[in-house]
Amino acid sequence: MAFTLPALPYAFNALEPHIDAKTMEIHHGKHHNAYVTNLNAAVAGKPEENLSIEEICKNISKYPMAVRNNGGGHYNHSLFWTIMAPNAGGAPTGALADAIHAAFGSFDEFKTKFNAAATGRFGSGWAWLIKDASGKLAITSTANQDNPLMDLPTGQAGLPAGQAGVAEVKGTPILGLDVWEHAYYLNYQNRRPDYCAAFWNVVNWNEVAKRFA
Ligand code: MN3
């Protein structure tokens, strides 16, 4: 098996009451697991089965949609589990806090803009905090399982009809929020803004700072 499902670094119920145990169990064990299984099937016997998932994302334009969808799903969820933790939340400190203030004015302003990206993403997708090539922070969002690492055109340009573009801004994700309904529907139903607000209580800023560094 080229790719494996990473173990969840905490118990299914560890993020309650913000994210419920049943959602975590299904999200990790069924949804993420399916991306891994389908990614392995899509790369079986091909050179890309020996690449890292980051390398695959950075060259995603070379691969079929099954690799884009399931490879993106594997990368995105692998990041998502680590940037959350029990007894977390609060505000970042140090160099990351400075960079957030420099880019967005204040931590509250950053959260407002990130929540706007998360709630404004129509249908399924992700909101991201990314570090761009110059080291600056930016907020963006992507549809489906795309992510800002992917070497695809911005907007709709150059893509086959019916395929959404990827992030308007490219860079390395350091924080991501899954806004697919499977991430919140059991507990929040249609109330995506409530889920986005609750997310701040479980953000693992130590891990985000490590990815920023
Ligand atoms: Mn998901």
mmCIF file with all atom_site columns, N, CA, C and O in Angstrom, residues 145-185:
data_model
loop_
_atom_site.group_PDB
_atom_site.id
_atom_site.type_symbol
_atom_site.label_atom_id
_atom_site.label_alt_id
_atom_site.label_comp_id
_atom_site.label_asym_id
_atom_site.label_entity_id
_atom_site.label_seq_id
_atom_site.pdbx_PDB_ins_code
_atom_site.Cartn_x
_atom_site.Cartn_y
_atom_site.Cartn_z
_atom_site.occupancy
_atom_site.B_iso_or_equiv
_atom_site.pdbx_formal_charge
_atom_site.auth_seq_id
_atom_site.auth_comp_id
_atom_site.auth_asym_id
_atom_site.auth_atom_id
_atom_site.pdbx_PDB_model_num
ATOM 1   N N  . GLN A 1 145 ? -11.924 18.585 -3.094  1.00 0.00 ? 145 GLN A N  1
ATOM 2   C CA . GLN A 1 145 ? -10.720 18.243 -2.328  1.00 0.00 ? 145 GLN A CA 1
ATOM 3   C C  . GLN A 1 145 ? -9.479  18.905 -2.921  1.00 0.00 ? 145 GLN A C  1
ATOM 4   O O  . GLN A 1 145 ? -8.358  18.456 -2.686  1.00 0.00 ? 145 GLN A O  1
ATOM 5   N N  . ASP A 1 146 ? -9.662  19.971 -3.680  1.00 0.00 ? 146 ASP A N  1
ATOM 6   C CA . ASP A 1 146 ? -8.502  20.725 -4.161  1.00 0.00 ? 146 ASP A CA 1
ATOM 7   C C  . ASP A 1 146 ? -7.827  21.415 -2.985  1.00 0.00 ? 146 ASP A C  1
ATOM 8   O O  . ASP A 1 146 ? -8.424  21.568 -1.907  1.00 0.00 ? 146 ASP A O  1
ATOM 9   N N  . ASN A 1 147 ? -6.582  21.829 -3.181  1.00 0.00 ? 147 ASN A N  1
ATOM 10  C CA . ASN A 1 147 ? -5.883  22.594 -2.148  1.00 0.00 ? 147 ASN A CA 1
ATOM 11  C C  . ASN A 1 147 ? -4.875  23.541 -2.812  1.00 0.00 ? 147 ASN A C  1
ATOM 12  O O  . ASN A 1 147 ? -4.575  23.403 -3.998  1.00 0.00 ? 147 ASN A O  1
ATOM 13  N N  . PRO A 1 148 ? -4.372  24.513 -2.046  1.00 0.00 ? 148 PRO A N  1
ATOM 14  C CA . PRO A 1 148 ? -3.512  25.559 -2.629  1.00 0.00 ? 148 PRO A CA 1
ATOM 15  C C  . PRO A 1 148 ? -2.120  25.087 -3.050  1.00 0.00 ? 148 PRO A C  1
ATOM 16  O O  . PRO A 1 148 ? -1.360  25.873 -3.615  1.00 0.00 ? 148 PRO A O  1
ATOM 17  N N  . LEU A 1 149 ? -1.785  23.815 -2.783  1.00 0.00 ? 149 LEU A N  1
ATOM 18  C CA . LEU A 1 149 ? -0.518  23.280 -3.291  1.00 0.00 ? 149 LEU A CA 1
ATOM 19  C C  . LEU A 1 149 ? -0.617  22.926 -4.767  1.00 0.00 ? 149 LEU A C  1
ATOM 20  O O  . LEU A 1 149 ? 0.392   22.829 -5.465  1.00 0.00 ? 149 LEU A O  1
ATOM 21  N N  . MET A 1 150 ? -1.827  22.670 -5.232  1.00 0.00 ? 150 MET A N  1
ATOM 22  C CA . MET A 1 150 ? -2.018  22.074 -6.558  1.00 0.00 ? 150 MET A CA 1
ATOM 23  C C  . MET A 1 150 ? -1.644  23.034 -7.680  1.00 0.00 ? 150 MET A C  1
ATOM 24  O O  . MET A 1 150 ? -1.996  24.214 -7.638  1.00 0.00 ? 150 MET A O  1
ATOM 25  N N  . ASP A 1 151 ? -0.954  22.500 -8.690  1.00 0.00 ? 151 ASP A N  1
ATOM 26  C CA . ASP A 1 151 ? -0.469  23.304 -9.820  1.00 0.00 ? 151 ASP A CA 1
ATOM 27  C C  . ASP A 1 151 ? -1.536  23.397 -10.904 1.00 0.00 ? 151 ASP A C  1
ATOM 28  O O  . ASP A 1 151 ? -1.334  22.992 -12.041 1.00 0.00 ? 151 ASP A O  1
ATOM 29  N N  . LEU A 1 152 ? -2.667  23.954 -10.536 1.00 0.00 ? 152 LEU A N  1
ATOM 30  C CA . LEU A 1 152 ? -3.756  24.108 -11.496 1.00 0.00 ? 152 LEU A CA 1
ATOM 31  C C  . LEU A 1 152 ? -4.009  25.587 -11.711 1.00 0.00 ? 152 LEU A C  1
ATOM 32  O O  . LEU A 1 152 ? -3.668  26.411 -10.870 1.00 0.00 ? 152 LEU A O  1
ATOM 33  N N  . PRO A 1 153 ? -4.606  25.943 -12.842 1.00 0.00 ? 153 PRO A N  1
ATOM 34  C CA . PRO A 1 153 ? -4.882  27.356 -13.100 1.00 0.00 ? 153 PRO A CA 1
ATOM 35  C C  . PRO A 1 153 ? -5.851  27.912 -12.064 1.00 0.00 ? 153 PRO A C  1
ATOM 36  O O  . PRO A 1 153 ? -6.674  27.167 -11.524 1.00 0.00 ? 153 PRO A O  1
ATOM 37  N N  . THR A 1 154 ? -5.777  29.204 -11.780 1.00 0.00 ? 154 THR A N  1
ATOM 38  C CA . THR A 1 154 ? -6.756  29.823 -10.896 1.00 0.00 ? 154 THR A CA 1
ATOM 39  C C  . THR A 1 154 ? -8.052  30.033 -11.671 1.00 0.00 ? 154 THR A C  1
ATOM 40  O O  . THR A 1 154 ? -8.064  30.039 -12.899 1.00 0.00 ? 154 THR A O  1
ATOM 41  N N  . GLY A 1 155 ? -9.135  30.202 -10.931 1.00 0.00 ? 155 GLY A N  1
ATOM 42  C CA . GLY A 1 155 ? -10.430 30.420 -11.560 1.00 0.00 ? 155 GLY A CA 1
ATOM 43  C C  . GLY A 1 155 ? -10.813 29.253 -12.445 1.00 0.00 ? 155 GLY A C  1
ATOM 44  O O  . GLY A 1 155 ? -10.404 28.126 -12.218 1.00 0.00 ? 155 GLY A O  1
ATOM 45  N N  . GLN A 1 156 ? -11.587 29.521 -13.455 1.00 0.00 ? 156 GLN A N  1
ATOM 46  C CA . GLN A 1 156 ? -12.073 28.455 -14.330 1.00 0.00 ? 156 GLN A CA 1
ATOM 47  C C  . GLN A 1 156 ? -11.174 28.289 -15.559 1.00 0.00 ? 156 GLN A C  1
ATOM 48  O O  . GLN A 1 156 ? -11.337 27.340 -16.314 1.00 0.00 ? 156 GLN A O  1
ATOM 49  N N  . ALA A 1 157 ? -10.242 29.232 -15.746 1.00 0.00 ? 157 ALA A N  1
ATOM 50  C CA . ALA A 1 157 ? -9.454  29.243 -16.987 1.00 0.00 ? 157 ALA A CA 1
ATOM 51  C C  . ALA A 1 157 ? -8.679  27.954 -17.169 1.00 0.00 ? 157 ALA A C  1
ATOM 52  O O  . ALA A 1 157 ? -8.022  27.466 -16.256 1.00 0.00 ? 157 ALA A O  1
ATOM 53  N N  . GLY A 1 158 ? -8.765  27.405 -18.350 1.00 0.00 ? 158 GLY A N  1
ATOM 54  C CA . GLY A 1 158 ? -7.936  26.256 -18.681 1.00 0.00 ? 158 GLY A CA 1
ATOM 55  C C  . GLY A 1 158 ? -8.459  24.923 -18.194 1.00 0.00 ? 158 GLY A C  1
ATOM 56  O O  . GLY A 1 158 ? -7.843  23.899 -18.448 1.00 0.00 ? 158 GLY A O  1
ATOM 57  N N  . LEU A 1 159 ? -9.575  24.938 -17.493 1.00 0.00 ? 159 LEU A N  1
ATOM 58  C CA . LEU A 1 159 ? -10.099 23.677 -16.978 1.00 0.00 ? 159 LEU A CA 1
ATOM 59  C C  . LEU A 1 159 ? -11.242 23.180 -17.858 1.00 0.00 ? 159 LEU A C  1
ATOM 60  O O  . LEU A 1 159 ? -11.987 23.969 -18.415 1.00 0.00 ? 159 LEU A O  1
ATOM 61  N N  . PRO A 1 160 ? -11.398 21.876 -17.951 1.00 0.00 ? 160 PRO A N  1
ATOM 62  C CA . PRO A 1 160 ? -12.530 21.327 -18.698 1.00 0.00 ? 160 PRO A CA 1
ATOM 63  C C  . PRO A 1 160 ? -13.856 21.798 -18.104 1.00 0.00 ? 160 PRO A C  1
ATOM 64  O O  . PRO A 1 160 ? -13.928 22.082 -16.909 1.00 0.00 ? 160 PRO A O  1
ATOM 65  N N  . ALA A 1 161 ? -14.869 21.887 -18.943 1.00 0.00 ? 161 ALA A N  1
ATOM 66  C CA . ALA A 1 161 ? -16.188 22.327 -18.481 1.00 0.00 ? 161 ALA A CA 1
ATOM 67  C C  . ALA A 1 161 ? -16.642 21.475 -17.303 1.00 0.00 ? 161 ALA A C  1
ATOM 68  O O  . ALA A 1 161 ? -16.440 20.265 -17.289 1.00 0.00 ? 161 ALA A O  1
ATOM 69  N N  . GLY A 1 162 ? -17.224 22.124 -16.307 1.00 0.00 ? 162 GLY A N  1
ATOM 70  C CA . GLY A 1 162 ? -17.762 21.390 -15.174 1.00 0.00 ? 162 GLY A CA 1
ATOM 71  C C  . GLY A 1 162 ? -16.765 21.186 -14.057 1.00 0.00 ? 162 GLY A C  1
ATOM 72  O O  . GLY A 1 162 ? -17.119 20.715 -12.985 1.00 0.00 ? 162 GLY A O  1
ATOM 73  N N  . GLN A 1 163 ? -15.497 21.519 -14.269 1.00 0.00 ? 163 GLN A N  1
ATOM 74  C CA . GLN A 1 163 ? -14.507 21.395 -13.198 1.00 0.00 ? 163 GLN A CA 1
ATOM 75  C C  . GLN A 1 163 ? -14.237 22.757 -12.596 1.00 0.00 ? 163 GLN A C  1
ATOM 76  O O  . GLN A 1 163 ? -13.996 23.718 -13.308 1.00 0.00 ? 163 GLN A O  1
ATOM 77  N N  . ALA A 1 164 ? -14.244 22.797 -11.279 1.00 0.00 ? 164 ALA A N  1
ATOM 78  C CA . ALA A 1 164 ? -13.969 24.048 -10.592 1.00 0.00 ? 164 ALA A CA 1
ATOM 79  C C  . ALA A 1 164 ? -12.479 24.309 -10.586 1.00 0.00 ? 164 ALA A C  1
ATOM 80  O O  . ALA A 1 164 ? -11.681 23.390 -10.655 1.00 0.00 ? 164 ALA A O  1
ATOM 81  N N  . GLY A 1 165 ? -12.105 25.571 -10.488 1.00 0.00 ? 165 GLY A N  1
ATOM 82  C CA . GLY A 1 165 ? -10.701 25.931 -10.348 1.00 0.00 ? 165 GLY A CA 1
ATOM 83  C C  . GLY A 1 165 ? -10.221 25.699 -8.938  1.00 0.00 ? 165 GLY A C  1
ATOM 84  O O  . GLY A 1 165 ? -10.992 25.343 -8.050  1.00 0.00 ? 165 GLY A O  1
ATOM 85  N N  . VAL A 1 166 ? -8.947  25.881 -8.720  1.00 0.00 ? 166 VAL A N  1
ATOM 86  C CA . VAL A 1 166 ? -8.395  25.751 -7.377  1.00 0.00 ? 166 VAL A CA 1
ATOM 87  C C  . VAL A 1 166 ? -8.201  27.121 -6.763  1.00 0.00 ? 166 VAL A C  1
ATOM 88  O O  . VAL A 1 166 ? -8.732  28.113 -7.254  1.00 0.00 ? 166 VAL A O  1
ATOM 89  N N  . ALA A 1 167 ? -7.454  27.182 -5.679  1.00 0.00 ? 167 ALA A N  1
ATOM 90  C CA . ALA A 1 167 ? -7.300  28.415 -4.920  1.00 0.00 ? 167 ALA A CA 1
ATOM 91  C C  . ALA A 1 167 ? -6.860  29.572 -5.802  1.00 0.00 ? 167 ALA A C  1
ATOM 92  O O  . ALA A 1 167 ? -6.014  29.425 -6.667  1.00 0.00 ? 167 ALA A O  1
ATOM 93  N N  . GLU A 1 168 ? -7.410  30.730 -5.520  1.00 0.00 ? 168 GLU A N  1
ATOM 94  C CA . GLU A 1 168 ? -7.009  31.951 -6.222  1.00 0.00 ? 168 GLU A CA 1
ATOM 95  C C  . GLU A 1 168 ? -5.570  32.299 -5.835  1.00 0.00 ? 168 GLU A C  1
ATOM 96  O O  . GLU A 1 168 ? -4.866  32.959 -6.577  1.00 0.00 ? 168 GLU A O  1
ATOM 97  N N  . VAL A 1 169 ? -5.188  31.898 -4.642  1.00 0.00 ? 169 VAL A N  1
ATOM 98  C CA . VAL A 1 169 ? -3.846  32.154 -4.137  1.00 0.00 ? 169 VAL A CA 1
ATOM 99  C C  . VAL A 1 169 ? -3.211  30.802 -3.846  1.00 0.00 ? 169 VAL A C  1
ATOM 100 O O  . VAL A 1 169 ? -3.849  29.938 -3.250  1.00 0.00 ? 169 VAL A O  1
ATOM 101 N N  . LYS A 1 170 ? -1.988  30.614 -4.276  1.00 0.00 ? 170 LYS A N  1
ATOM 102 C CA . LYS A 1 170 ? -1.324  29.336 -4.022  1.00 0.00 ? 170 LYS A CA 1
ATOM 103 C C  . LYS A 1 170 ? -0.279  29.485 -2.924  1.00 0.00 ? 170 LYS A C  1
ATOM 104 O O  . LYS A 1 170 ? 0.294   30.549 -2.719  1.00 0.00 ? 170 LYS A O  1
ATOM 105 N N  . GLY A 1 171 ? -0.034  28.400 -2.239  1.00 0.00 ? 171 GLY A N  1
ATOM 106 C CA . GLY A 1 171 ? 0.956   28.402 -1.174  1.00 0.00 ? 171 GLY A CA 1
ATOM 107 C C  . GLY A 1 171 ? 0.856   27.123 -0.383  1.00 0.00 ? 171 GLY A C  1
ATOM 108 O O  . GLY A 1 171 ? 0.171   26.182 -0.789  1.00 0.00 ? 171 GLY A O  1
ATOM 109 N N  . THR A 1 172 ? 1.542   27.113 0.748   1.00 0.00 ? 172 THR A N  1
ATOM 110 C CA . THR A 1 172 ? 1.561   25.933 1.605   1.00 0.00 ? 172 THR A CA 1
ATOM 111 C C  . THR A 1 172 ? 0.543   26.097 2.726   1.00 0.00 ? 172 THR A C  1
ATOM 112 O O  . THR A 1 172 ? 0.646   27.032 3.518   1.00 0.00 ? 172 THR A O  1
ATOM 113 N N  . PRO A 1 173 ? -0.448  25.208 2.784   1.00 0.00 ? 173 PRO A N  1
ATOM 114 C CA . PRO A 1 173 ? -1.452  25.324 3.849   1.00 0.00 ? 173 PRO A CA 1
ATOM 115 C C  . PRO A 1 173 ? -0.821  25.124 5.236   1.00 0.00 ? 173 PRO A C  1
ATOM 116 O O  . PRO A 1 173 ? -0.032  24.202 5.419   1.00 0.00 ? 173 PRO A O  1
ATOM 117 N N  . ILE A 1 174 ? -1.159  26.002 6.168   1.00 0.00 ? 174 ILE A N  1
ATOM 118 C CA . ILE A 1 174 ? -0.733  25.786 7.566   1.00 0.00 ? 174 ILE A CA 1
ATOM 119 C C  . ILE A 1 174 ? -1.947  25.596 8.475   1.00 0.00 ? 174 ILE A C  1
ATOM 120 O O  . ILE A 1 174 ? -1.808  25.154 9.605   1.00 0.00 ? 174 ILE A O  1
ATOM 121 N N  . LEU A 1 175 ? -3.137  25.929 7.973   1.00 0.00 ? 175 LEU A N  1
ATOM 122 C CA . LEU A 1 175 ? -4.386  25.719 8.710   1.00 0.00 ? 175 LEU A CA 1
ATOM 123 C C  . LEU A 1 175 ? -5.466  25.471 7.667   1.00 0.00 ? 175 LEU A C  1
ATOM 124 O O  . LEU A 1 175 ? -5.502  26.173 6.650   1.00 0.00 ? 175 LEU A O  1
ATOM 125 N N  . GLY A 1 176 ? -6.314  24.484 7.904   1.00 0.00 ? 176 GLY A N  1
ATOM 126 C CA . GLY A 1 176 ? -7.388  24.214 6.955   1.00 0.00 ? 176 GLY A CA 1
ATOM 127 C C  . GLY A 1 176 ? -8.653  23.824 7.686   1.00 0.00 ? 176 GLY A C  1
ATOM 128 O O  . GLY A 1 176 ? -8.587  23.197 8.749   1.00 0.00 ? 176 GLY A O  1
ATOM 129 N N  . LEU A 1 177 ? -9.793  24.225 7.139   1.00 0.00 ? 177 LEU A N  1
ATOM 130 C CA . LEU A 1 177 ? -11.086 23.850 7.716   1.00 0.00 ? 177 LEU A CA 1
ATOM 131 C C  . LEU A 1 177 ? -11.938 23.186 6.642   1.00 0.00 ? 177 LEU A C  1
ATOM 132 O O  . LEU A 1 177 ? -12.216 23.769 5.600   1.00 0.00 ? 177 LEU A O  1
ATOM 133 N N  . ASP A 1 178 ? -12.323 21.958 6.929   1.00 0.00 ? 178 ASP A N  1
ATOM 134 C CA . ASP A 1 178 ? -13.180 21.168 6.045   1.00 0.00 ? 178 ASP A CA 1
ATOM 135 C C  . ASP A 1 178 ? -14.609 21.688 6.174   1.00 0.00 ? 178 ASP A C  1
ATOM 136 O O  . ASP A 1 178 ? -15.187 21.652 7.266   1.00 0.00 ? 178 ASP A O  1
ATOM 137 N N  . VAL A 1 179 ? -15.189 22.181 5.076   1.00 0.00 ? 179 VAL A N  1
ATOM 138 C CA . VAL A 1 179 ? -16.580 22.645 5.128   1.00 0.00 ? 179 VAL A CA 1
ATOM 139 C C  . VAL A 1 179 ? -17.520 21.768 4.301   1.00 0.00 ? 179 VAL A C  1
ATOM 140 O O  . VAL A 1 179 ? -18.625 22.192 3.939   1.00 0.00 ? 179 VAL A O  1
ATOM 141 N N  . TRP A 1 180 ? -17.076 20.535 3.986   1.00 0.00 ? 180 TRP A N  1
ATOM 142 C CA . TRP A 1 180 ? -18.023 19.562 3.434   1.00 0.00 ? 180 TRP A CA 1
ATOM 143 C C  . TRP A 1 180 ? -19.090 19.297 4.500   1.00 0.00 ? 180 TRP A C  1
ATOM 144 O O  . TRP A 1 180 ? -18.793 19.279 5.704   1.00 0.00 ? 180 TRP A O  1
ATOM 145 N N  . GLU A 1 181 ? -20.326 19.016 4.076   1.00 0.00 ? 181 GLU A N  1
ATOM 146 C CA . GLU A 1 181 ? -21.375 18.741 5.072   1.00 0.00 ? 181 GLU A CA 1
ATOM 147 C C  . GLU A 1 181 ? -21.026 17.548 5.945   1.00 0.00 ? 181 GLU A C  1
ATOM 148 O O  . GLU A 1 181 ? -21.417 17.478 7.113   1.00 0.00 ? 181 GLU A O  1
ATOM 149 N N  . HIS A 1 182 ? -20.257 16.575 5.422   1.00 0.00 ? 182 HIS A N  1
ATOM 150 C CA . HIS A 1 182 ? -19.915 15.405 6.249   1.00 0.00 ? 182 HIS A CA 1
ATOM 151 C C  . HIS A 1 182 ? -19.091 15.794 7.479   1.00 0.00 ? 182 HIS A C  1
ATOM 152 O O  . HIS A 1 182 ? -18.985 15.020 8.419   1.00 0.00 ? 182 HIS A O  1
ATOM 153 N N  . ALA A 1 183 ? -18.495 16.986 7.458   1.00 0.00 ? 183 ALA A N  1
ATOM 154 C CA . ALA A 1 183 ? -17.657 17.434 8.573   1.00 0.00 ? 183 ALA A CA 1
ATOM 155 C C  . ALA A 1 183 ? -18.472 17.986 9.735   1.00 0.00 ? 183 ALA A C  1
ATOM 156 O O  . ALA A 1 183 ? -17.950 18.131 10.845  1.00 0.00 ? 183 ALA A O  1
ATOM 157 N N  . TYR A 1 184 ? -19.754 18.317 9.486   1.00 0.00 ? 184 TYR A N  1
ATOM 158 C CA . TYR A 1 184 ? -20.508 19.002 10.546  1.00 0.00 ? 184 TYR A CA 1
ATOM 159 C C  . TYR A 1 184 ? -21.996 18.679 10.606  1.00 0.00 ? 184 TYR A C  1
ATOM 160 O O  . TYR A 1 184 ? -22.685 19.070 11.540  1.00 0.00 ? 184 TYR A O  1
ATOM 161 N N  . TYR A 1 185 ? -22.544 17.944 9.646   1.00 0.00 ? 185 TYR A N  1
ATOM 162 C CA . TYR A 1 185 ? -24.001 17.865 9.518   1.00 0.00 ? 185 TYR A CA 1
ATOM 163 C C  . TYR A 1 185 ? -24.697 17.192 10.700  1.00 0.00 ? 185 TYR A C  1
ATOM 164 O O  . TYR A 1 185 ? -25.791 17.591 11.085  1.00 0.00 ? 185 TYR A O  1
#
